[in-house]
Coordinates of C-alpha atoms and ligand atoms in Angstrom, one line a residue:
M1 CA 5.0 42.1 11.4
F2 CA 1.2 40.2 12.7
L3 CA -0.7 38.1 11.2
T4 CA -4.0 36.7 13.0
I5 CA -6.1 33.3 12.7
S6 CA -10.1 33.6 14.3
T7 CA -12.6 30.9 14.4
T8 CA -16.2 30.5 15.6
G9 CA -17.4 27.4 17.9
T10 CA -20.6 25.9 19.0
P11 CA -21.6 24.8 22.0
E12 CA -20.4 21.7 21.0
R13 CA -17.5 22.5 19.7
P14 CA -15.7 25.9 21.6
A15 CA -13.8 27.7 19.4
T16 CA -10.8 27.5 22.0
D17 CA -10.1 24.4 20.2
L18 CA -8.7 26.1 18.1
G19 CA -5.8 26.3 21.2
F20 CA -5.6 22.7 20.5
L21 CA -5.3 22.8 16.5
L22 CA -2.3 24.8 16.6
H23 CA -0.7 23.8 19.7
K24 CA -0.7 27.0 21.8
H25 CA -2.2 27.3 24.6
P26 CA -4.9 29.9 24.7
E27 CA -3.6 31.7 28.1
K28 CA -0.4 31.5 27.6
T29 CA 1.8 34.4 25.8
Q30 CA 4.7 32.6 24.2
A31 CA 7.6 33.8 22.8
F32 CA 9.9 31.0 19.8
S33 CA 13.7 32.2 18.9
T34 CA 13.5 31.9 15.2
S35 CA 16.5 32.4 12.4
Y36 CA 15.3 35.6 12.0
G37 CA 14.3 37.2 15.1
T38 CA 11.3 36.1 18.1
A39 CA 8.3 35.0 17.2
H40 CA 5.5 35.7 19.7
V41 CA 2.2 33.5 20.2
F42 CA -1.0 35.4 22.3
Y43 CA -4.4 35.1 21.8
P44 CA -5.9 38.6 22.0
E45 CA -9.8 37.4 21.9
A46 CA -10.3 33.4 23.3
G47 CA -13.7 32.5 24.2
D48 CA -16.2 29.7 23.1
E49 CA -18.0 31.9 20.6
R50 CA -15.1 33.3 19.1
C51 CA -11.2 32.6 19.3
T52 CA -8.2 34.7 17.5
A53 CA -4.5 33.4 17.2
A54 CA -1.8 36.4 16.9
L55 CA 1.8 35.5 15.4
L56 CA 4.1 38.9 16.2
L57 CA 7.3 38.3 14.2
E58 CA 9.9 40.5 15.6
I59 CA 12.8 40.7 13.5
D60 CA 16.0 41.3 13.8
P61 CA 17.3 43.0 11.2
V62 CA 21.2 42.4 12.1
A63 CA 20.6 38.5 12.5
L64 CA 18.5 39.2 9.3
V65 CA 22.1 40.9 7.3
R66 CA 24.4 37.9 9.2
R67 CA 22.5 35.1 7.3
G68 CA 21.6 36.7 3.9
K69 CA 25.9 37.6 4.2
G70 CA 27.2 35.7 0.7
K71 CA 24.1 34.3 -0.1
G72 CA 22.1 36.7 -1.4
K73 CA 22.2 38.4 -5.4
G74 CA 24.0 41.7 -3.8
G75 CA 25.7 43.5 -6.3
A76 CA 23.2 46.5 -6.1
P77 CA 24.7 50.1 -5.1
D78 CA 22.9 50.8 -2.3
A79 CA 22.8 46.9 -1.6
A80 CA 24.6 47.4 2.0
L81 CA 22.0 50.2 2.9
A82 CA 19.4 48.3 1.8
Q83 CA 20.3 45.5 4.2
Y84 CA 19.5 47.4 7.0
V85 CA 16.8 49.9 5.7
N86 CA 14.0 47.8 4.7
D87 CA 10.6 47.0 5.3
R88 CA 11.5 43.5 6.7
P89 CA 10.4 44.2 10.2
Y90 CA 7.5 45.9 9.2
A91 CA 5.1 44.4 7.1
A92 CA 4.1 40.4 6.4
S93 CA 6.6 38.6 3.8
S94 CA 8.2 35.2 3.2
L95 CA 9.7 35.3 7.3
L96 CA 5.9 35.4 8.3
A97 CA 5.9 32.3 6.3
V98 CA 9.4 31.0 7.8
A99 CA 8.0 31.4 11.6
L100 CA 4.5 30.2 10.8
S101 CA 6.0 26.8 9.9
A102 CA 8.4 27.3 12.5
V103 CA 6.2 27.6 15.3
F104 CA 3.1 25.8 13.6
S105 CA 4.4 23.2 12.2
S106 CA 2.1 20.2 13.7
A107 CA -0.7 21.7 12.4
M108 CA 0.5 22.6 9.4
R109 CA 1.0 19.3 8.8
G110 CA -2.8 18.5 10.2
V111 CA -1.4 16.4 13.6
C112 CA -3.4 16.8 16.6
N113 CA -2.6 14.6 19.4
A114 CA -5.5 16.0 21.3
R115 CA -7.9 16.5 19.1
P116 CA -7.5 14.5 16.2
E117 CA -11.1 14.4 14.6
R118 CA -11.0 18.3 15.1
A119 CA -7.4 18.5 12.6
A120 CA -9.0 16.7 9.7
Q121 CA -12.6 19.3 10.0
P122 CA -12.8 22.2 8.0
L123 CA -13.5 25.1 10.6
P124 CA -14.6 28.6 9.4
L125 CA -11.7 30.7 9.7
R126 CA -10.4 34.2 9.0
I127 CA -7.4 35.3 8.7
E128 CA -6.3 39.0 8.5
V129 CA -2.5 40.3 7.6
P130 CA -2.9 44.3 8.3
A131 CA 0.7 45.1 6.0
L132 CA 0.7 43.2 3.2
P133 CA 3.2 43.2 0.2
A134 CA 1.2 42.4 -2.5
R135 CA 3.6 42.6 -6.3
G136 CA 0.3 42.6 -8.6
G137 CA -1.9 44.2 -6.3
A138 CA -4.9 43.1 -4.7
E139 CA -6.6 41.1 -8.1
L140 CA -3.5 39.1 -7.9
V141 CA -4.1 37.9 -4.0
R142 CA -7.5 37.6 -5.2
A143 CA -6.6 35.1 -7.9
L144 CA -4.1 33.5 -5.6
F145 CA -6.8 32.7 -2.6
E146 CA -10.1 32.7 -4.4
P147 CA -9.6 29.3 -6.4
L148 CA -8.9 28.0 -3.2
G149 CA -12.4 28.8 -1.7
W150 CA -11.3 32.3 0.7
T151 CA -13.5 35.2 0.0
V152 CA -10.8 37.8 -0.3
T153 CA -10.4 41.4 0.9
A154 CA -8.1 43.3 -0.5
T155 CA -7.5 46.8 0.4
P156 CA -4.9 48.4 -0.8
V157 CA -2.8 50.8 1.8
P158 CA -2.3 54.2 0.3
L159 CA 1.2 55.1 0.1
D160 CA 0.9 58.0 2.7
E161 CA -2.5 59.2 4.0
R162 CA -1.8 62.6 4.2
F163 CA -1.6 62.7 0.5
P164 CA -4.1 60.5 -1.1
E165 CA -2.7 61.8 -4.7
W166 CA 0.4 59.4 -4.3
G167 CA -1.5 56.6 -4.6
A168 CA -1.5 53.2 -3.0
S169 CA 1.8 52.1 -1.6
R170 CA 2.9 47.8 -2.7
Y171 CA 0.6 47.2 0.4
V172 CA -2.5 45.5 0.9
R173 CA -4.4 44.9 4.2
L174 CA -5.3 41.6 3.7
V175 CA -8.6 39.9 5.2
L176 CA -9.0 36.2 4.1
D177 CA -12.6 34.4 5.3
V178 CA -13.7 30.6 4.6
P179 CA -16.7 29.3 6.1
A180 CA -17.4 26.0 7.6
G181 CA -16.9 22.8 6.2
K182 CA -14.5 23.8 3.2
L183 CA -10.4 24.5 4.5
T184 CA -8.7 22.5 7.4
L185 CA -6.5 24.9 9.9
G186 CA -3.9 22.6 8.3
E187 CA -4.4 23.5 4.5
A188 CA -5.0 27.0 5.3
L189 CA -1.9 27.2 7.2
R190 CA 0.2 25.9 3.8
H191 CA -2.2 28.0 1.3
L192 CA -0.1 31.1 3.4
Y193 CA 3.2 29.3 4.0
V194 CA 3.0 29.0 0.1
L195 CA 1.6 32.4 -1.2
L196 CA 2.3 35.1 1.6
P197 CA 6.5 34.6 0.0
V198 CA 4.6 34.7 -3.4
L199 CA 3.1 38.0 -2.8
D200 CA 6.1 39.0 -1.6
D201 CA 8.0 38.3 -4.5
A202 CA 11.5 39.5 -2.7
K203 CA 12.2 35.4 -1.1
H204 CA 15.1 36.7 1.3
Y205 CA 17.5 33.6 1.7
W206 CA 18.8 31.5 -0.9
V207 CA 16.8 28.9 -2.3
S208 CA 18.0 25.6 -2.6
P209 CA 16.8 22.4 -4.3
D210 CA 15.6 21.5 -1.5
E211 CA 13.0 24.3 -1.9
V212 CA 11.2 22.1 -4.3
D213 CA 10.3 19.3 -2.2
K214 CA 8.7 22.3 0.5
L215 CA 7.0 23.7 -1.7
L216 CA 5.4 20.4 -3.2
R217 CA 4.8 18.9 0.3
A218 CA 2.6 22.6 1.2
G219 CA 1.6 22.5 -1.7
D220 CA 0.3 19.4 -1.7
G221 CA -3.9 18.9 -2.9
W222 CA -4.1 22.5 -4.1
L223 CA -1.3 23.3 -6.1
A224 CA -1.1 20.9 -8.9
D225 CA -4.9 22.2 -10.2
H226 CA -4.3 25.4 -9.1
P227 CA -5.0 27.8 -12.4
E228 CA -2.1 30.2 -11.1
Q229 CA 0.6 27.1 -10.3
K230 CA 3.3 28.6 -12.8
V231 CA 3.6 31.9 -11.0
I232 CA 3.4 30.2 -7.9
T233 CA 5.9 28.1 -8.8
S234 CA 8.4 30.3 -10.5
R235 CA 7.8 33.0 -7.2
Y236 CA 8.1 30.8 -4.6
L237 CA 11.6 29.5 -6.0
A238 CA 12.6 33.2 -6.8
R239 CA 12.5 32.5 -10.4
R240 CA 15.1 29.9 -10.5
W241 CA 14.1 28.1 -13.7
S242 CA 15.3 25.1 -13.3
L243 CA 13.9 24.8 -10.2
T244 CA 10.5 26.1 -11.4
R245 CA 11.0 23.5 -14.4
E246 CA 11.5 21.0 -12.0
A247 CA 8.6 21.4 -9.9
M248 CA 6.4 22.0 -12.6
Q249 CA 6.8 18.7 -13.8
R250 CA 6.7 17.0 -10.6
L251 CA 3.2 19.0 -10.1
E252 CA 2.4 17.4 -13.8
L253 CA 3.4 13.9 -12.5
V254 CA 0.9 14.3 -9.3
R255 CA -1.7 15.7 -11.6
L256 CA -1.6 12.1 -13.6
A257 CA -0.6 10.3 -10.2
D258 CA -4.1 11.7 -8.7
A259 CA -6.3 11.2 -11.9
D260 CA -5.5 8.1 -11.6
D261 CA -8.1 8.0 -8.3
T262 CA -9.2 3.7 -9.3
D263 CA -7.0 1.5 -8.1
V264 CA -4.0 0.5 -10.1
D265 CA -5.0 -3.4 -9.8
E266 CA -8.1 -2.9 -10.6
I267 CA -8.2 -4.0 -14.0
D268 CA -6.3 -7.0 -12.5
N269 CA -8.4 -7.6 -10.2
A270 CA -11.5 -7.5 -12.1
V271 CA -10.5 -9.5 -14.1
D272 CA -9.4 -12.5 -11.8
E273 CA -12.8 -11.7 -9.8
E274 CA -15.2 -12.4 -13.3
S275 CA -13.1 -15.7 -14.1
D276 CA -14.0 -16.7 -10.5
T277 CA -15.7 -19.4 -11.0
E278 CA -14.4 -23.0 -9.8
D279 CA -11.9 -22.3 -7.9
K280 CA -11.0 -18.9 -6.2
P281 CA -7.9 -17.7 -8.3
V282 CA -5.0 -15.8 -6.3
P283 CA -5.6 -12.3 -7.7
L284 CA -2.8 -11.1 -10.1
A285 CA -1.8 -8.5 -7.5
V286 CA -0.6 -10.9 -5.1
R287 CA 0.6 -13.3 -7.0
R288 CA 2.8 -10.3 -8.0
R289 CA 3.8 -9.9 -4.7
E290 CA 4.4 -13.4 -3.3
A291 CA 7.0 -14.0 -6.8
I292 CA 8.8 -10.3 -5.9
L293 CA 8.7 -11.9 -2.1
A294 CA 10.5 -15.2 -3.4
E295 CA 13.2 -13.3 -5.1
L296 CA 13.7 -10.8 -2.5
A297 CA 14.3 -13.5 0.3
A298 CA 16.5 -16.1 -2.7
A299 CA 19.1 -12.6 -2.8
G300 CA 19.2 -12.3 0.3
A301 CA 18.2 -8.9 0.4
G302 CA 17.6 -6.8 3.9
R303 CA 17.1 -3.3 3.1
V304 CA 14.8 -3.0 0.5
L305 CA 13.7 -0.1 -2.1
D306 CA 9.8 0.1 -3.0
L307 CA 10.0 3.0 -6.1
G308 CA 6.6 3.6 -7.2
C309 CA 4.8 1.8 -4.0
G310 CA 2.0 3.3 -4.8
Q311 CA -0.7 2.7 -1.9
G312 CA 2.1 0.6 0.4
Q313 CA 0.7 -3.2 -0.8
L314 CA 4.5 -4.2 -0.7
V315 CA 6.1 -2.3 2.1
Q316 CA 3.0 -3.7 4.2
E317 CA 3.9 -7.4 3.6
L318 CA 7.6 -6.6 3.5
L319 CA 7.1 -5.1 7.2
K320 CA 5.6 -8.7 8.5
D321 CA 9.2 -10.3 7.9
V322 CA 11.4 -9.6 10.6
R323 CA 14.4 -10.5 7.4
Y324 CA 13.8 -6.8 5.8
T325 CA 15.1 -4.2 8.2
E326 CA 14.9 -1.0 6.8
I327 CA 12.0 -0.7 3.4
V328 CA 11.7 2.6 2.1
G329 CA 8.5 3.4 -0.5
V330 CA 9.1 6.2 -2.8
D331 CA 6.3 7.4 -5.3
V332 CA 5.8 10.7 -6.7
S333 CA 1.9 10.8 -5.4
V334 CA 1.7 12.4 -2.5
R335 CA -1.6 11.0 -2.3
A336 CA -0.3 7.8 -3.0
L337 CA 1.7 7.8 0.4
T338 CA -1.3 9.3 2.4
V339 CA -3.0 6.1 2.0
A340 CA 0.2 4.4 2.0
A341 CA 1.0 5.7 5.4
R342 CA -2.8 4.6 6.6
R343 CA -2.9 1.6 5.4
L344 CA 0.2 1.3 7.5
K345 CA -1.6 3.2 10.4
L346 CA 2.4 4.3 10.8
D347 CA 1.0 7.2 13.0
R348 CA 0.0 4.2 15.7
M349 CA 3.0 1.8 14.6
G350 CA 5.3 0.6 17.3
E351 CA 8.2 2.6 17.7
R352 CA 10.4 -0.6 16.6
R353 CA 8.6 -1.4 13.4
A354 CA 8.1 2.3 12.5
E355 CA 12.3 2.8 12.5
R356 CA 11.6 0.2 9.5
V357 CA 9.7 2.0 7.5
T358 CA 10.3 5.4 5.5
L359 CA 7.3 6.6 2.9
T360 CA 9.0 9.5 0.8
Q361 CA 8.4 12.1 -2.3
G362 CA 10.7 11.3 -5.1
S363 CA 10.8 11.0 -8.2
L364 CA 12.7 8.1 -10.2
A365 CA 13.4 10.4 -13.3
Y366 CA 15.6 11.9 -11.5
T367 CA 18.7 10.3 -9.4
D368 CA 18.7 10.4 -5.4
K369 CA 21.6 10.3 -3.2
R370 CA 19.3 8.9 -0.3
L371 CA 19.0 5.6 -2.7
K372 CA 22.2 4.7 -2.9
G373 CA 23.9 1.7 -0.7
Y374 CA 20.3 -0.6 -0.6
D375 CA 20.5 -4.3 -1.0
A376 CA 17.0 -4.4 -3.7
A377 CA 15.1 -2.2 -5.5
V378 CA 11.6 -3.3 -6.0
L379 CA 9.8 -1.6 -9.5
S380 CA 6.4 -3.5 -9.3
E381 CA 4.2 -1.8 -12.6
V382 CA 5.7 1.0 -12.2
V383 CA 8.1 1.4 -15.7
E384 CA 5.2 1.5 -17.8
H385 CA 3.9 4.4 -16.3
L386 CA 6.9 6.9 -17.2
D387 CA 6.9 8.4 -20.9
I388 CA 8.9 6.4 -23.0
E389 CA 11.6 9.1 -23.4
R390 CA 12.1 9.6 -19.6
L391 CA 12.9 5.5 -19.1
P392 CA 17.4 6.8 -19.8
A393 CA 16.2 8.6 -16.9
L394 CA 15.0 6.5 -14.5
E395 CA 17.7 3.9 -15.6
Y396 CA 19.8 6.5 -14.5
A397 CA 18.5 7.0 -11.3
V398 CA 18.5 3.0 -10.3
F399 CA 20.9 1.5 -12.4
G400 CA 23.6 4.3 -13.0
S401 CA 23.1 5.9 -9.4
A402 CA 21.1 4.0 -6.8
R403 CA 22.8 0.6 -8.1
P404 CA 21.9 -1.9 -5.3
R405 CA 22.8 -5.3 -5.8
T406 CA 19.6 -6.3 -7.1
V407 CA 16.6 -4.6 -9.1
L408 CA 13.3 -6.2 -9.8
V409 CA 10.9 -4.5 -12.4
T410 CA 7.6 -5.8 -13.4
T411 CA 5.4 -5.2 -15.9
P412 CA 2.6 -6.1 -18.2
N413 CA 2.8 -8.3 -21.1
V414 CA 0.6 -6.6 -23.7
E415 CA 0.7 -9.8 -25.1
Y416 CA -1.7 -11.3 -22.3
N417 CA -4.2 -8.8 -23.1
V418 CA -6.6 -10.8 -25.5
R419 CA -7.1 -13.1 -22.7
W420 CA -8.5 -9.9 -20.8
E421 CA -12.3 -10.5 -22.1
T422 CA -13.4 -7.9 -20.3
L423 CA -10.6 -5.3 -21.9
P424 CA -11.6 -4.1 -25.5
A425 CA -9.2 -5.0 -28.1
G426 CA -6.1 -2.6 -28.6
H427 CA -6.4 -1.0 -25.2
V428 CA -3.9 -0.7 -22.7
R429 CA -5.0 -2.1 -18.9
H430 CA -5.4 1.4 -16.9
G431 CA -5.5 4.6 -18.5
D432 CA -2.2 6.2 -17.1
H433 CA 0.0 3.3 -18.8
R434 CA 2.1 5.1 -21.4
F435 CA 3.0 2.3 -23.4
E436 CA 2.4 -1.8 -22.7
W437 CA 5.4 -4.4 -24.0
T438 CA 5.4 -7.5 -25.6
R439 CA 7.9 -10.0 -23.9
E440 CA 10.4 -8.7 -26.7
E441 CA 10.1 -5.6 -26.0
F442 CA 10.6 -5.6 -22.1
R443 CA 13.6 -8.0 -23.5
A444 CA 15.0 -5.5 -25.6
W445 CA 14.5 -2.7 -23.1
A446 CA 16.2 -4.9 -20.4
L447 CA 18.7 -6.5 -21.6
P448 CA 20.7 -3.4 -22.8
V449 CA 20.3 -1.7 -19.0
A450 CA 21.7 -4.7 -17.8
E451 CA 24.6 -4.5 -19.7
R452 CA 25.4 -1.2 -19.7
H453 CA 25.1 -0.8 -15.9
G454 CA 27.3 -4.4 -14.7
Y455 CA 24.2 -6.1 -13.9
D456 CA 22.8 -9.9 -15.6
V457 CA 19.1 -10.6 -15.8
R458 CA 16.8 -13.4 -16.2
F459 CA 13.3 -13.2 -16.6
E460 CA 10.5 -15.0 -15.2
P461 CA 6.6 -15.1 -16.0
V462 CA 3.9 -14.0 -13.5
G463 CA 0.4 -15.5 -13.2
D464 CA -0.4 -18.6 -15.5
D465 CA 2.1 -18.5 -18.2
D466 CA -0.3 -19.2 -21.2
P467 CA 1.4 -21.1 -23.8
E468 CA 0.6 -18.7 -26.9
V469 CA 0.6 -15.2 -25.3
G470 CA 2.8 -15.6 -22.6
P471 CA 2.2 -14.7 -18.7
P472 CA -0.4 -11.6 -17.5
T473 CA 2.5 -10.3 -15.9
Q474 CA 6.4 -10.0 -16.7
M475 CA 9.2 -9.6 -14.6
A476 CA 13.2 -9.3 -14.8
V477 CA 15.8 -10.0 -12.1
F478 CA 18.8 -8.1 -12.6
T479 CA 22.1 -9.1 -10.6
R480 CA 24.7 -6.9 -10.3
N481 CA 28.1 -8.0 -11.3
D482 CA 29.6 -4.9 -12.0
K483 CA 31.4 -6.4 -15.5
N484 CA 31.7 -3.0 -17.8
A485 CA 30.2 -1.0 -15.3
K486 CA 33.2 1.1 -14.5
E487 CA 33.3 2.2 -18.1
V488 CA 30.1 2.6 -17.8
R489 CA 30.6 4.9 -14.6
A490 CA 33.8 6.7 -16.6
A491 CA 32.1 7.8 -19.9
Ligands
SAH501 N1 4.2 -0.4 -6.9 C1 2.8 -0.5 -6.8 C2 1.8 0.6 -7.6 C3 2.0 0.9 -9.2 S1 1.1 1.9 -9.5 C4 1.8 -1.6 -7.2 O1 2.6 -2.8 -8.1 O2 0.7 -2.1 -7.0 C5 2.6 3.3 -10.5 C6 2.9 3.9 -9.6 O3 4.3 4.3 -9.9 C7 2.0 5.1 -8.7 O4 2.1 5.3 -7.5 C8 2.5 6.2 -9.5 O5 2.5 7.5 -8.1 C9 4.0 5.6 -9.5 N2 4.9 7.0 -10.3 C10 4.9 6.7 -11.9 N3 5.6 8.1 -12.0 C11 6.6 7.8 -10.9 C12 8.1 8.6 -10.8 N4 8.1 9.0 -12.5 N5 8.5 8.5 -9.7 C13 7.7 7.7 -8.6 N6 6.7 7.3 -9.1 C14 6.3 7.3 -9.8

């Protein structure tokens, strides 16, 4: 199995920079052992004008069979023979994708310490795969790669050159080209990582639930808007429908979160700026964070979850205070998390500080074992971003499964909207808000939630508490009392 990656250079930017980007020296031939055999990396050409890196994967068929034992579908009468006689060692396939991610993992993530600015630069690329199994043929190859900016040349490989009348095999010779200025090397590798196995459509290894995470991570920035998203998702996940459905739902959320390019606090802040007549009022977003920090301190929390952390403003505040020993920011939007990581300068942070903080992708609509055992969870302006039918799922994930001692939930008070002069009547404050609640509606949600899961709850205003319409933001402070909770869990 063989694949090459080539780029061209200019006098200022020699093509051999490819070696830095791939973290593999152009003058060396290197071998790496992977789960399925040995991966060799070498450079057939390495000049300033043109540089080509080759990845050759030498499959160990015995390792392949051993690893597959008891895990694959099996059952077919020729399964035993097929284990030994198959095209795996010769054709590019999902195994090549596994090797790509093992050998070029930093490059795939766009990390390059030696040339950080180069990793972010889109460069001219050519990728060649001489024998790619492509179920769906050249047409599907084009449908998958062209929307991503690639020029695709997919030539069907004849079944047997001596007998052209036998027609084409299911292999194509693939050449992908992209001019400078469109894709970074990291993006290109992530496309291959996902699409090679999709074309192969015969995933050799057992698909576990964390494949969905892997797919979404590799698909960040391109999969949510891909016209063939459904084919990609279902084939990548080996047609496991429950996983496919989960992936599609999460991609939908990514799309919504991404459509949401405006800052969440935009309207609140804009209004605050407008009423900026006398002494400068503190923006509502800042007052919200102050109120949250005061409650966390009063609760004596040290290990805190920020669920729906968005662009990481609260995480940043928490990091400044050493009493918060472990801070976990969770969001469904990879883009928001990327902004958060940049804001926190995660890559340049000292080790001691970096150890206190984790940013991770996740959806509050699913229970997540990683969220158990924390002192407190904050959901600041998050519930209103979920469809109201998803709230029972969020309720279970937070109060039933994660069960921190303290839960803080803030949400807009819709009654206050009449006070926002820039907000047309009847409108919500933000395009992605699925609903906004009155004070009464918020209580009607929060009280039974507390009751069902063994929490006490009180309500606090955030911002000026208007005598008629109440405060702009409302906060519920839940404290676990474990009353009834046993029955709930037993039920
Ligand atoms: N907590 C931040 C951001 C609020 S905006 C603040 O107070 O400023 C709402 C955030 O919730 C967005 O970042 C959005 O991506 C995230 N979000 C929406 N649905 C989610 C879900 N199901 N799971 C996790 N996060 C979600």
